Amino acid sequence: MKLLMFSVREDERPALKAWEERNGIEITPITDPLTTENVELVIGYDGICIQQRVEVTEESIYEKLKEFGIKQISLRTAGYDIIDLKLAKKYDLKITNVPAYSPTSVAELVVMQALRLIRNSPIVEENMSHGDFRWGGLIAKEINTLTVGIIGAGKIGGTAARLFKALGANVIAFDPVQREDLKDTLTYLNAQKEVLEKADIISLHVPLDEKTKHLIDAEALKQMKPEAYLINAARGPVIDVEALINALMQKKLAGAALDTLPNEQYFFNYDLTGQALPDKNLEKLMNMNNVLITPHIGFYTTVAVQNMIDIALGSALDIIRIGESENEVS
Ligand code: NAD
């Protein structure tokens, strides 16, 4: 059996090699994404695995994959919105994703950023960068004295809750689905508003959909304590970023840590050294000394990358061998 893997990054190669050795199956890695121009490359392969930002919208791609005997497209990501599921069905292509590759990877980033915010670390670092080593006015809070509010206690939110609890924080949450296994870790409140009003740190872990777009808007920000911090490692549009900037400028919020922003596809994972920033909201946030921005790196750990490869290729094998996979999406 031979598999073709598109959009392979350098950092994926060790995980890929480990999988090949464990499974005795040959993988051909290529760096380009799957497009109409290169779909012929799949000829002679049994299956494909992709991970790309470029949408697979052209019908001819699906048509040719079927014509060349391909039965599946395996994504190495949780999101599968780049695939046209109707076209995939029309050409008998089964689509699989990686629903969870390492909730701990995102949860650890969130804990790190929460600790940095309560330690005033962005302000300390800015002061030190121009030689100001004073600590007056920068007294910090300890996490064990604070209440952390989790909005969306699913795989990542639940893991973050456990880490915060282990550090001694009081953890509260709002999620319409209440998990028995989290009840010794956190207290569920009945409304998002109650969590926003009570927490010193709010961390967002909801999926992005029509209902969660701008879940944190001007109204929600008003419900938070002015000394509270907001963390978003979910999806950019979950926060109305202009309302957030206003709240920060008016000191209605102590600070924020953002691993994801609206329009991030135009700047995250690009080297823009020496260039003007392409987004005015990004520029405003980057200029605030109580805001921490990371370029959507929550997922990016060795464990997560190995899991993405293992789970995606395992699903490809399942479809090729037995025609089904537990990670099929439709
Ligand atoms: P999940 O499906 O396991 O959990 C989401 C939870 O949110 C569920 O429990 C659901 O009931 C709850 N929920 C849905 N709507 C809600 C609402 N309006 N209010 C409160 N709770 C609500 O998802 P997950 O795997 O934990 O992912 C969480 C988020 O993290 C997603 O947005 C995902 O895209 C994002 N993510 C980010 C990174 C990163 O690198 N920063 C990596 C992976 C995932």
mmCIF file of C-alpha atoms and ligand atoms in Angstrom:
data_model
loop_
_atom_site.group_PDB
_atom_site.id
_atom_site.type_symbol
_atom_site.label_atom_id
_atom_site.label_comp_id
_atom_site.label_asym_id
_atom_site.label_seq_id
_atom_site.Cartn_x
_atom_site.Cartn_y
_atom_site.Cartn_z
ATOM 1 C CA MET A 1 0.000 0.000 0.000
ATOM 2 C CA LYS A 2 1.154 3.561 -0.781
ATOM 3 C CA LEU A 3 -0.249 6.838 0.527
ATOM 4 C CA LEU A 4 0.299 10.376 -0.758
ATOM 5 C CA MET A 5 0.475 13.168 1.796
ATOM 6 C CA PHE A 6 -0.033 16.807 0.735
ATOM 7 C CA SER A 7 1.116 20.040 2.469
ATOM 8 C CA VAL A 8 3.766 18.291 4.558
ATOM 9 C CA ARG A 9 5.670 20.627 6.870
ATOM 10 C CA GLU A 10 9.268 20.003 7.929
ATOM 11 C CA ASP A 11 8.240 19.491 11.550
ATOM 12 C CA GLU A 12 5.868 16.684 10.541
ATOM 13 C CA ARG A 13 8.593 14.549 8.955
ATOM 14 C CA PRO A 14 9.863 12.844 12.161
ATOM 15 C CA ALA A 15 6.281 11.879 13.123
ATOM 16 C CA LEU A 16 5.654 10.689 9.568
ATOM 17 C CA LYS A 17 8.789 8.550 9.546
ATOM 18 C CA ALA A 18 7.873 7.032 12.920
ATOM 19 C CA TRP A 19 4.405 6.104 11.569
ATOM 20 C CA GLU A 20 5.882 4.594 8.376
ATOM 21 C CA GLU A 21 8.273 2.436 10.420
ATOM 22 C CA ARG A 22 5.560 1.301 12.822
ATOM 23 C CA ASN A 23 3.101 0.405 10.063
ATOM 24 C CA GLY A 24 5.404 -0.714 7.239
ATOM 25 C CA ILE A 25 3.495 1.455 4.766
ATOM 26 C CA GLU A 26 5.139 3.831 2.300
ATOM 27 C CA ILE A 27 4.163 7.500 2.416
ATOM 28 C CA THR A 28 5.188 10.018 -0.233
ATOM 29 C CA PRO A 29 5.311 13.478 1.349
ATOM 30 C CA ILE A 30 4.876 16.571 -0.833
ATOM 31 C CA THR A 31 4.848 20.167 0.334
ATOM 32 C CA ASP A 32 2.164 21.486 -2.056
ATOM 33 C CA PRO A 33 -1.536 21.478 -1.207
ATOM 34 C CA LEU A 34 -3.991 19.409 -3.273
ATOM 35 C CA THR A 35 -5.144 21.486 -6.263
ATOM 36 C CA THR A 36 -6.577 21.042 -9.763
ATOM 37 C CA GLU A 37 -3.011 21.377 -11.124
ATOM 38 C CA ASN A 38 -1.529 18.477 -9.154
ATOM 39 C CA VAL A 39 -4.424 16.053 -8.601
ATOM 40 C CA GLU A 40 -2.873 13.654 -11.177
ATOM 41 C CA LEU A 41 -0.088 12.967 -8.654
ATOM 42 C CA VAL A 42 -2.464 10.605 -6.832
ATOM 43 C CA ILE A 43 -2.320 8.098 -9.711
ATOM 44 C CA GLY A 44 -0.874 4.833 -8.388
ATOM 45 C CA TYR A 45 -1.595 5.628 -4.720
ATOM 46 C CA ASP A 46 -4.182 3.931 -2.496
ATOM 47 C CA GLY A 47 -5.098 6.925 -0.414
ATOM 48 C CA ILE A 48 -4.412 10.581 0.399
ATOM 49 C CA CYS A 49 -3.951 12.758 3.451
ATOM 50 C CA ILE A 50 -4.215 16.559 3.377
ATOM 51 C CA GLN A 51 -3.860 19.566 5.661
ATOM 52 C CA GLN A 52 -4.308 22.885 3.977
ATOM 53 C CA ARG A 53 -5.881 26.317 4.101
ATOM 54 C CA VAL A 54 -6.691 26.242 0.385
ATOM 55 C CA GLU A 55 -10.299 25.134 -0.064
ATOM 56 C CA VAL A 56 -11.004 22.092 -2.210
ATOM 57 C CA THR A 57 -13.935 23.621 -4.094
ATOM 58 C CA GLU A 58 -13.335 22.484 -7.706
ATOM 59 C CA GLU A 59 -15.608 19.603 -8.684
ATOM 60 C CA SER A 60 -12.931 18.304 -11.052
ATOM 61 C CA ILE A 61 -10.680 17.445 -8.076
ATOM 62 C CA TYR A 62 -13.303 15.148 -6.535
ATOM 63 C CA GLU A 63 -14.151 13.695 -9.954
ATOM 64 C CA LYS A 64 -10.524 12.897 -10.733
ATOM 65 C CA LEU A 65 -9.832 11.404 -7.308
ATOM 66 C CA LYS A 66 -12.666 8.942 -7.925
ATOM 67 C CA GLU A 67 -11.490 8.289 -11.482
ATOM 68 C CA PHE A 68 -7.997 7.470 -10.139
ATOM 69 C CA GLY A 69 -9.413 4.973 -7.627
ATOM 70 C CA ILE A 70 -9.144 7.082 -4.470
ATOM 71 C CA LYS A 71 -11.837 6.327 -1.853
ATOM 72 C CA GLN A 72 -11.084 8.842 0.850
ATOM 73 C CA ILE A 73 -9.603 12.193 1.845
ATOM 74 C CA SER A 74 -8.081 12.141 5.293
ATOM 75 C CA LEU A 75 -7.566 15.531 6.979
ATOM 76 C CA ARG A 76 -4.875 15.993 9.610
ATOM 77 C CA THR A 77 -6.968 18.712 11.293
ATOM 78 C CA ALA A 78 -10.157 18.940 13.355
ATOM 79 C CA GLY A 79 -11.755 21.481 10.975
ATOM 80 C CA TYR A 80 -13.016 20.176 7.628
ATOM 81 C CA ASP A 81 -14.704 23.301 6.243
ATOM 82 C CA ILE A 82 -12.231 23.345 3.301
ATOM 83 C CA ILE A 83 -13.995 20.247 1.928
ATOM 84 C CA ASP A 84 -17.233 20.355 -0.071
ATOM 85 C CA LEU A 85 -19.011 17.440 1.601
ATOM 86 C CA LYS A 86 -21.726 17.298 -1.101
ATOM 87 C CA LEU A 87 -19.128 16.869 -3.826
ATOM 88 C CA ALA A 88 -17.269 14.304 -1.725
ATOM 89 C CA LYS A 89 -20.489 12.283 -1.384
ATOM 90 C CA LYS A 90 -21.291 12.633 -5.101
ATOM 91 C CA TYR A 91 -17.929 11.028 -5.951
ATOM 92 C CA ASP A 92 -18.023 8.387 -3.173
ATOM 93 C CA LEU A 93 -15.146 9.911 -1.241
ATOM 94 C CA LYS A 94 -15.186 9.396 2.529
ATOM 95 C CA ILE A 95 -13.816 12.304 4.542
ATOM 96 C CA THR A 96 -12.134 11.879 7.916
ATOM 97 C CA ASN A 97 -10.779 14.426 10.382
ATOM 98 C CA VAL A 98 -8.792 14.330 13.641
ATOM 99 C CA PRO A 99 -11.404 15.380 16.224
ATOM 100 C CA ALA A 100 -8.907 15.764 19.088
ATOM 101 C CA TYR A 101 -5.137 15.663 18.767
ATOM 102 C CA SER A 102 -4.073 16.938 22.166
ATOM 103 C CA PRO A 103 -6.427 19.034 24.298
ATOM 104 C CA THR A 104 -3.502 19.436 26.716
ATOM 105 C CA SER A 105 -1.471 21.350 24.118
ATOM 106 C CA VAL A 106 -4.024 24.203 24.002
ATOM 107 C CA ALA A 107 -4.871 23.984 27.700
ATOM 108 C CA GLU A 108 -1.198 24.386 28.711
ATOM 109 C CA LEU A 109 -0.860 27.495 26.532
ATOM 110 C CA VAL A 110 -3.946 28.948 28.222
ATOM 111 C CA VAL A 111 -2.557 28.292 31.711
ATOM 112 C CA MET A 112 0.785 29.825 30.739
ATOM 113 C CA GLN A 113 -0.917 32.972 29.407
ATOM 114 C CA ALA A 114 -3.179 33.236 32.462
ATOM 115 C CA LEU A 115 -0.126 33.132 34.748
ATOM 116 C CA ARG A 116 1.714 35.663 32.578
ATOM 117 C CA LEU A 117 -1.262 38.040 32.695
ATOM 118 C CA ILE A 118 -1.708 37.893 36.473
ATOM 119 C CA ARG A 119 2.062 38.383 36.906
ATOM 120 C CA ASN A 120 1.861 41.540 34.710
ATOM 121 C CA SER A 121 4.549 39.929 32.597
ATOM 122 C CA PRO A 122 3.865 41.857 29.336
ATOM 123 C CA ILE A 123 4.225 45.135 31.269
ATOM 124 C CA VAL A 124 7.367 43.922 33.106
ATOM 125 C CA GLU A 125 8.930 42.827 29.798
ATOM 126 C CA GLU A 126 8.086 46.113 28.089
ATOM 127 C CA ASN A 127 9.579 48.108 30.976
ATOM 128 C CA MET A 128 12.737 45.990 31.016
ATOM 129 C CA SER A 129 13.195 46.286 27.253
ATOM 130 C CA HIS A 130 14.073 49.971 27.775
ATOM 131 C CA GLY A 131 16.016 49.456 31.001
ATOM 132 C CA ASP A 132 13.287 50.058 33.607
ATOM 133 C CA PHE A 133 13.744 47.332 36.228
ATOM 134 C CA ARG A 134 11.420 48.774 38.910
ATOM 135 C CA TRP A 135 8.639 46.638 40.342
ATOM 136 C CA GLY A 136 6.509 49.359 41.988
ATOM 137 C CA GLY A 137 2.876 49.108 40.884
ATOM 138 C CA LEU A 138 3.360 45.614 39.460
ATOM 139 C CA ILE A 139 2.271 43.530 42.452
ATOM 140 C CA ALA A 140 0.894 40.230 41.142
ATOM 141 C CA LYS A 141 -1.986 37.978 42.068
ATOM 142 C CA GLU A 142 -1.618 34.265 42.821
ATOM 143 C CA ILE A 143 -3.762 31.850 40.826
ATOM 144 C CA ASN A 144 -4.832 30.016 44.000
ATOM 145 C CA THR A 145 -6.698 33.152 45.111
ATOM 146 C CA LEU A 146 -8.604 33.562 41.848
ATOM 147 C CA THR A 147 -11.713 32.244 40.128
ATOM 148 C CA VAL A 148 -11.285 30.989 36.583
ATOM 149 C CA GLY A 149 -14.380 30.918 34.361
ATOM 150 C CA ILE A 150 -14.462 28.431 31.507
ATOM 151 C CA ILE A 151 -16.943 29.100 28.703
ATOM 152 C CA GLY A 152 -17.305 25.779 26.872
ATOM 153 C CA ALA A 153 -16.013 22.938 29.057
ATOM 154 C CA GLY A 154 -15.496 20.376 26.302
ATOM 155 C CA LYS A 155 -12.252 18.564 25.479
ATOM 156 C CA ILE A 156 -9.941 21.599 25.738
ATOM 157 C CA GLY A 157 -11.991 23.631 28.245
ATOM 158 C CA GLY A 158 -12.291 20.561 30.496
ATOM 159 C CA THR A 159 -8.546 19.933 30.346
ATOM 160 C CA ALA A 160 -7.790 23.599 31.100
ATOM 161 C CA ALA A 161 -10.226 23.430 34.039
ATOM 162 C CA ARG A 162 -8.317 20.450 35.499
ATOM 163 C CA LEU A 163 -4.967 22.252 35.142
ATOM 164 C CA PHE A 164 -6.303 25.421 36.807
ATOM 165 C CA LYS A 165 -7.875 23.353 39.592
ATOM 166 C CA ALA A 166 -4.540 21.565 40.161
ATOM 167 C CA LEU A 167 -2.940 24.983 40.642
ATOM 168 C CA GLY A 168 -5.479 25.781 43.357
ATOM 169 C CA ALA A 169 -7.846 28.062 41.432
ATOM 170 C CA ASN A 170 -11.590 28.019 41.978
ATOM 171 C CA VAL A 171 -13.031 26.946 38.611
ATOM 172 C CA ILE A 172 -16.544 27.779 37.395
ATOM 173 C CA ALA A 173 -18.011 27.092 33.977
ATOM 174 C CA PHE A 174 -20.888 27.609 31.614
ATOM 175 C CA ASP A 175 -21.684 24.905 29.097
ATOM 176 C CA PRO A 176 -25.155 23.733 28.046
ATOM 177 C CA VAL A 177 -23.764 20.193 28.253
ATOM 178 C CA GLN A 178 -22.699 19.367 31.820
ATOM 179 C CA ARG A 179 -20.160 16.557 32.233
ATOM 180 C CA GLU A 180 -20.319 14.266 35.268
ATOM 181 C CA ASP A 181 -16.555 13.680 35.085
ATOM 182 C CA LEU A 182 -15.850 17.397 35.582
ATOM 183 C CA LYS A 183 -18.059 17.881 38.613
ATOM 184 C CA ASP A 184 -15.179 17.354 41.074
ATOM 185 C CA THR A 185 -13.129 19.939 39.149
ATOM 186 C CA LEU A 186 -15.527 22.804 38.480
ATOM 187 C CA THR A 187 -18.873 24.266 39.403
ATOM 188 C CA TYR A 188 -21.332 24.710 36.569
ATOM 189 C CA LEU A 189 -23.330 27.944 36.651
ATOM 190 C CA ASN A 190 -26.632 28.303 34.825
ATOM 191 C CA ALA A 191 -25.781 31.205 32.546
ATOM 192 C CA GLN A 192 -22.733 32.631 30.801
ATOM 193 C CA LYS A 193 -23.524 35.997 32.406
ATOM 194 C CA GLU A 194 -23.036 34.536 35.918
ATOM 195 C CA VAL A 195 -19.613 33.189 34.964
ATOM 196 C CA LEU A 196 -18.602 36.507 33.366
ATOM 197 C CA GLU A 197 -19.667 38.413 36.484
ATOM 198 C CA LYS A 198 -17.821 36.159 38.954
ATOM 199 C CA ALA A 199 -14.559 35.149 37.270
ATOM 200 C CA ASP A 200 -11.169 36.868 37.514
ATOM 201 C CA ILE A 201 -9.994 35.052 34.378
ATOM 202 C CA ILE A 202 -12.341 34.014 31.574
ATOM 203 C CA SER A 203 -11.138 31.404 29.088
ATOM 204 C CA LEU A 204 -13.132 30.693 25.926
ATOM 205 C CA HIS A 205 -13.317 27.147 24.538
ATOM 206 C CA VAL A 206 -16.497 27.058 22.460
ATOM 207 C CA PRO A 207 -16.632 25.978 18.814
ATOM 208 C CA LEU A 208 -17.239 28.736 16.257
ATOM 209 C CA ASP A 209 -20.746 28.638 14.771
ATOM 210 C CA GLU A 210 -23.613 31.086 14.080
ATOM 211 C CA LYS A 211 -24.489 31.108 17.792
ATOM 212 C CA THR A 212 -20.962 31.668 19.134
ATOM 213 C CA LYS A 213 -19.858 34.357 16.649
ATOM 214 C CA HIS A 214 -19.369 37.475 18.811
ATOM 215 C CA LEU A 215 -20.409 35.493 21.903
ATOM 216 C CA ILE A 216 -18.215 37.988 23.749
ATOM 217 C CA ASP A 217 -19.534 41.335 22.517
ATOM 218 C CA ALA A 218 -19.723 44.795 24.138
ATOM 219 C CA GLU A 219 -22.592 43.642 26.359
ATOM 220 C CA ALA A 220 -20.744 40.523 27.555
ATOM 221 C CA LEU A 221 -17.562 42.536 28.174
ATOM 222 C CA LYS A 222 -19.565 44.909 30.400
ATOM 223 C CA GLN A 223 -20.580 41.898 32.504
ATOM 224 C CA MET A 224 -16.929 41.121 33.310
ATOM 225 C CA LYS A 225 -15.109 42.659 36.275
ATOM 226 C CA PRO A 226 -12.846 45.563 35.244
ATOM 227 C CA GLU A 227 -9.905 43.768 36.910
ATOM 228 C CA ALA A 228 -10.573 40.514 35.020
ATOM 229 C CA TYR A 229 -8.592 39.018 32.137
ATOM 230 C CA LEU A 230 -9.964 37.413 28.962
ATOM 231 C CA ILE A 231 -8.286 34.515 27.142
ATOM 232 C CA ASN A 232 -9.280 33.257 23.696
ATOM 233 C CA ALA A 233 -7.637 30.124 22.319
ATOM 234 C CA ALA A 234 -10.839 29.016 20.548
ATOM 235 C CA ARG A 235 -11.612 30.894 17.327
ATOM 236 C CA GLY A 236 -11.085 34.618 16.578
ATOM 237 C CA PRO A 237 -14.668 35.611 15.715
ATOM 238 C CA VAL A 238 -15.956 34.313 19.080
ATOM 239 C CA ILE A 239 -14.931 37.775 20.363
ATOM 240 C CA ASP A 240 -16.115 41.039 18.824
ATOM 241 C CA VAL A 241 -12.549 42.295 18.617
ATOM 242 C CA GLU A 242 -13.490 45.971 18.194
ATOM 243 C CA ALA A 243 -15.591 45.813 21.357
ATOM 244 C CA LEU A 244 -12.625 44.165 23.119
ATOM 245 C CA ILE A 245 -10.256 46.933 21.979
ATOM 246 C CA ASN A 246 -12.715 49.570 23.266
ATOM 247 C CA ALA A 247 -13.070 47.785 26.626
ATOM 248 C CA LEU A 248 -9.275 47.571 26.987
ATOM 249 C CA MET A 249 -8.775 51.222 26.003
ATOM 250 C CA GLN A 250 -11.427 52.335 28.495
ATOM 251 C CA LYS A 251 -9.808 50.149 31.205
ATOM 252 C CA LYS A 252 -12.997 48.100 31.587
ATOM 253 C CA LEU A 253 -10.860 44.968 31.416
ATOM 254 C CA ALA A 254 -7.369 44.335 32.867
ATOM 255 C CA GLY A 255 -5.923 42.519 29.865
ATOM 256 C CA ALA A 256 -6.256 39.736 27.355
ATOM 257 C CA ALA A 257 -4.380 36.813 25.817
ATOM 258 C CA LEU A 258 -5.366 35.909 22.262
ATOM 259 C CA ASP A 259 -4.138 32.865 20.353
ATOM 260 C CA THR A 260 -6.631 33.474 17.619
ATOM 261 C CA LEU A 261 -7.989 36.578 15.893
ATOM 262 C CA PRO A 262 -10.461 37.406 13.115
ATOM 263 C CA ASN A 263 -8.713 37.443 9.686
ATOM 264 C CA GLU A 264 -5.698 35.626 11.145
ATOM 265 C CA GLN A 265 -5.244 33.710 7.871
ATOM 266 C CA TYR A 266 -3.687 36.925 6.470
ATOM 267 C CA PHE A 267 -0.953 37.238 9.088
ATOM 268 C CA PHE A 268 -0.504 34.246 11.398
ATOM 269 C CA ASN A 269 2.225 31.877 10.226
ATOM 270 C CA TYR A 270 3.739 34.529 7.880
ATOM 271 C CA ASP A 271 7.032 36.328 8.380
ATOM 272 C CA LEU A 272 6.045 40.004 8.125
ATOM 273 C CA THR A 273 9.327 41.317 9.533
ATOM 274 C CA GLY A 274 9.862 44.917 8.410
ATOM 275 C CA GLN A 275 6.400 45.184 6.854
ATOM 276 C CA ALA A 276 3.357 47.150 7.977
ATOM 277 C CA LEU A 277 0.866 44.930 9.807
ATOM 278 C CA PRO A 278 -2.009 44.096 7.434
ATOM 279 C CA ASP A 279 -4.787 44.423 10.036
ATOM 280 C CA LYS A 280 -5.615 47.526 12.060
ATOM 281 C CA ASN A 281 -7.086 45.584 14.988
ATOM 282 C CA LEU A 282 -3.981 43.393 15.187
ATOM 283 C CA GLU A 283 -1.848 46.539 15.207
ATOM 284 C CA LYS A 284 -3.881 48.129 17.998
ATOM 285 C CA LEU A 285 -3.719 44.978 20.124
ATOM 286 C CA MET A 286 0.019 44.527 19.507
ATOM 287 C CA ASN A 287 0.557 48.053 20.837
ATOM 288 C CA MET A 288 -1.187 47.359 24.151
ATOM 289 C CA ASN A 289 1.107 46.318 26.985
ATOM 290 C CA ASN A 290 -1.595 44.301 28.740
ATOM 291 C CA VAL A 291 -2.346 42.104 25.720
ATOM 292 C CA LEU A 292 -0.527 38.897 24.833
ATOM 293 C CA ILE A 293 -0.834 37.612 21.281
ATOM 294 C CA THR A 294 0.335 34.218 20.052
ATOM 295 C CA PRO A 295 -0.033 33.176 16.384
ATOM 296 C CA HIS A 296 -2.503 30.283 16.835
ATOM 297 C CA ILE A 297 0.152 28.021 18.343
ATOM 298 C CA GLY A 298 -2.030 26.384 20.986
ATOM 299 C CA PHE A 299 -2.157 23.136 19.020
ATOM 300 C CA TYR A 300 1.533 23.166 18.128
ATOM 301 C CA THR A 301 3.357 20.599 20.267
ATOM 302 C CA THR A 302 5.256 17.443 19.370
ATOM 303 C CA VAL A 303 2.535 15.283 20.960
ATOM 304 C CA ALA A 304 -0.221 16.991 18.957
ATOM 305 C CA VAL A 305 1.672 16.776 15.656
ATOM 306 C CA GLN A 306 2.373 13.045 16.178
ATOM 307 C CA ASN A 307 -1.303 12.463 17.078
ATOM 308 C CA MET A 308 -2.475 14.360 13.970
ATOM 309 C CA ILE A 309 -0.352 12.112 11.768
ATOM 310 C CA ASP A 310 -1.197 8.869 13.601
ATOM 311 C CA ILE A 311 -4.941 9.462 13.751
ATOM 312 C CA ALA A 312 -5.260 10.824 10.177
ATOM 313 C CA LEU A 313 -3.262 7.996 8.618
ATOM 314 C CA GLY A 314 -5.014 5.405 10.796
ATOM 315 C CA SER A 315 -8.367 6.676 9.494
ATOM 316 C CA ALA A 316 -7.107 6.544 5.890
ATOM 317 C CA LEU A 317 -6.112 2.891 6.410
ATOM 318 C CA ASP A 318 -9.498 2.046 7.948
ATOM 319 C CA ILE A 319 -11.400 3.465 4.962
ATOM 320 C CA ILE A 320 -9.116 1.752 2.450
ATOM 321 C CA ARG A 321 -9.207 -1.619 4.248
ATOM 322 C CA ILE A 322 -12.698 -1.859 5.752
ATOM 323 C CA GLY A 323 -14.602 1.035 4.144
ATOM 324 C CA GLU A 324 -15.313 2.894 7.373
ATOM 325 C CA SER A 325 -13.652 4.924 10.127
ATOM 326 C CA GLU A 326 -14.762 6.273 13.509
ATOM 327 C CA ASN A 327 -13.479 9.678 12.370
ATOM 328 C CA GLU A 328 -15.695 9.976 9.297
ATOM 329 C CA VAL A 329 -17.494 13.329 8.887
ATOM 330 C CA SER A 330 -20.604 13.944 6.804
HETATM 331 P P1 NAD B 1 -15.351 20.501 22.114
HETATM 332 O O1 NAD B 1 -16.431 20.271 21.092
HETATM 333 O O2 NAD B 1 -14.748 19.317 22.794
HETATM 334 O O3 NAD B 1 -15.910 21.475 23.250
HETATM 335 C C1 NAD B 1 -16.682 22.605 22.994
HETATM 336 C C2 NAD B 1 -17.656 22.784 24.168
HETATM 337 O O4 NAD B 1 -18.315 24.035 24.006
HETATM 338 C C3 NAD B 1 -18.726 21.700 24.243
HETATM 339 O O5 NAD B 1 -18.747 21.135 25.526
HETATM 340 C C4 NAD B 1 -20.025 22.461 23.956
HETATM 341 O O6 NAD B 1 -21.153 21.933 24.630
HETATM 342 C C5 NAD B 1 -19.664 23.854 24.438
HETATM 343 N N1 NAD B 1 -20.475 24.935 23.890
HETATM 344 C C6 NAD B 1 -20.990 25.057 22.652
HETATM 345 N N2 NAD B 1 -21.647 26.239 22.545
HETATM 346 C C7 NAD B 1 -21.509 26.859 23.738
HETATM 347 C C8 NAD B 1 -21.971 28.103 24.244
HETATM 348 N N3 NAD B 1 -22.675 28.955 23.500
HETATM 349 N N4 NAD B 1 -21.642 28.429 25.509
HETATM 350 C C9 NAD B 1 -20.929 27.562 26.288
HETATM 351 N N5 NAD B 1 -20.487 26.376 25.863
HETATM 352 C C10 NAD B 1 -20.774 26.035 24.602
HETATM 353 O O7 NAD B 1 -14.254 21.373 21.382
HETATM 354 P P2 NAD B 1 -12.685 21.453 21.720
HETATM 355 O O8 NAD B 1 -11.954 20.412 20.956
HETATM 356 O O9 NAD B 1 -12.519 21.549 23.185
HETATM 357 O O10 NAD B 1 -12.313 22.865 21.021
HETATM 358 C C11 NAD B 1 -12.671 24.086 21.627
HETATM 359 C C12 NAD B 1 -12.249 25.259 20.754
HETATM 360 O O11 NAD B 1 -10.816 25.262 20.622
HETATM 361 C C13 NAD B 1 -12.801 25.228 19.326
HETATM 362 O O12 NAD B 1 -13.177 26.537 18.954
HETATM 363 C C14 NAD B 1 -11.604 24.802 18.490
HETATM 364 O O13 NAD B 1 -11.701 25.264 17.172
HETATM 365 C C15 NAD B 1 -10.486 25.488 19.258
HETATM 366 N N6 NAD B 1 -9.133 24.939 19.015
HETATM 367 C C16 NAD B 1 -8.083 25.809 19.091
HETATM 368 C C17 NAD B 1 -6.785 25.350 18.901
HETATM 369 C C18 NAD B 1 -5.611 26.289 18.986
HETATM 370 O O14 NAD B 1 -4.528 25.959 18.483
HETATM 371 N N7 NAD B 1 -5.740 27.451 19.623
HETATM 372 C C19 NAD B 1 -6.558 23.996 18.636
HETATM 373 C C20 NAD B 1 -7.643 23.121 18.599
HETATM 374 C C21 NAD B 1 -8.934 23.599 18.802
#
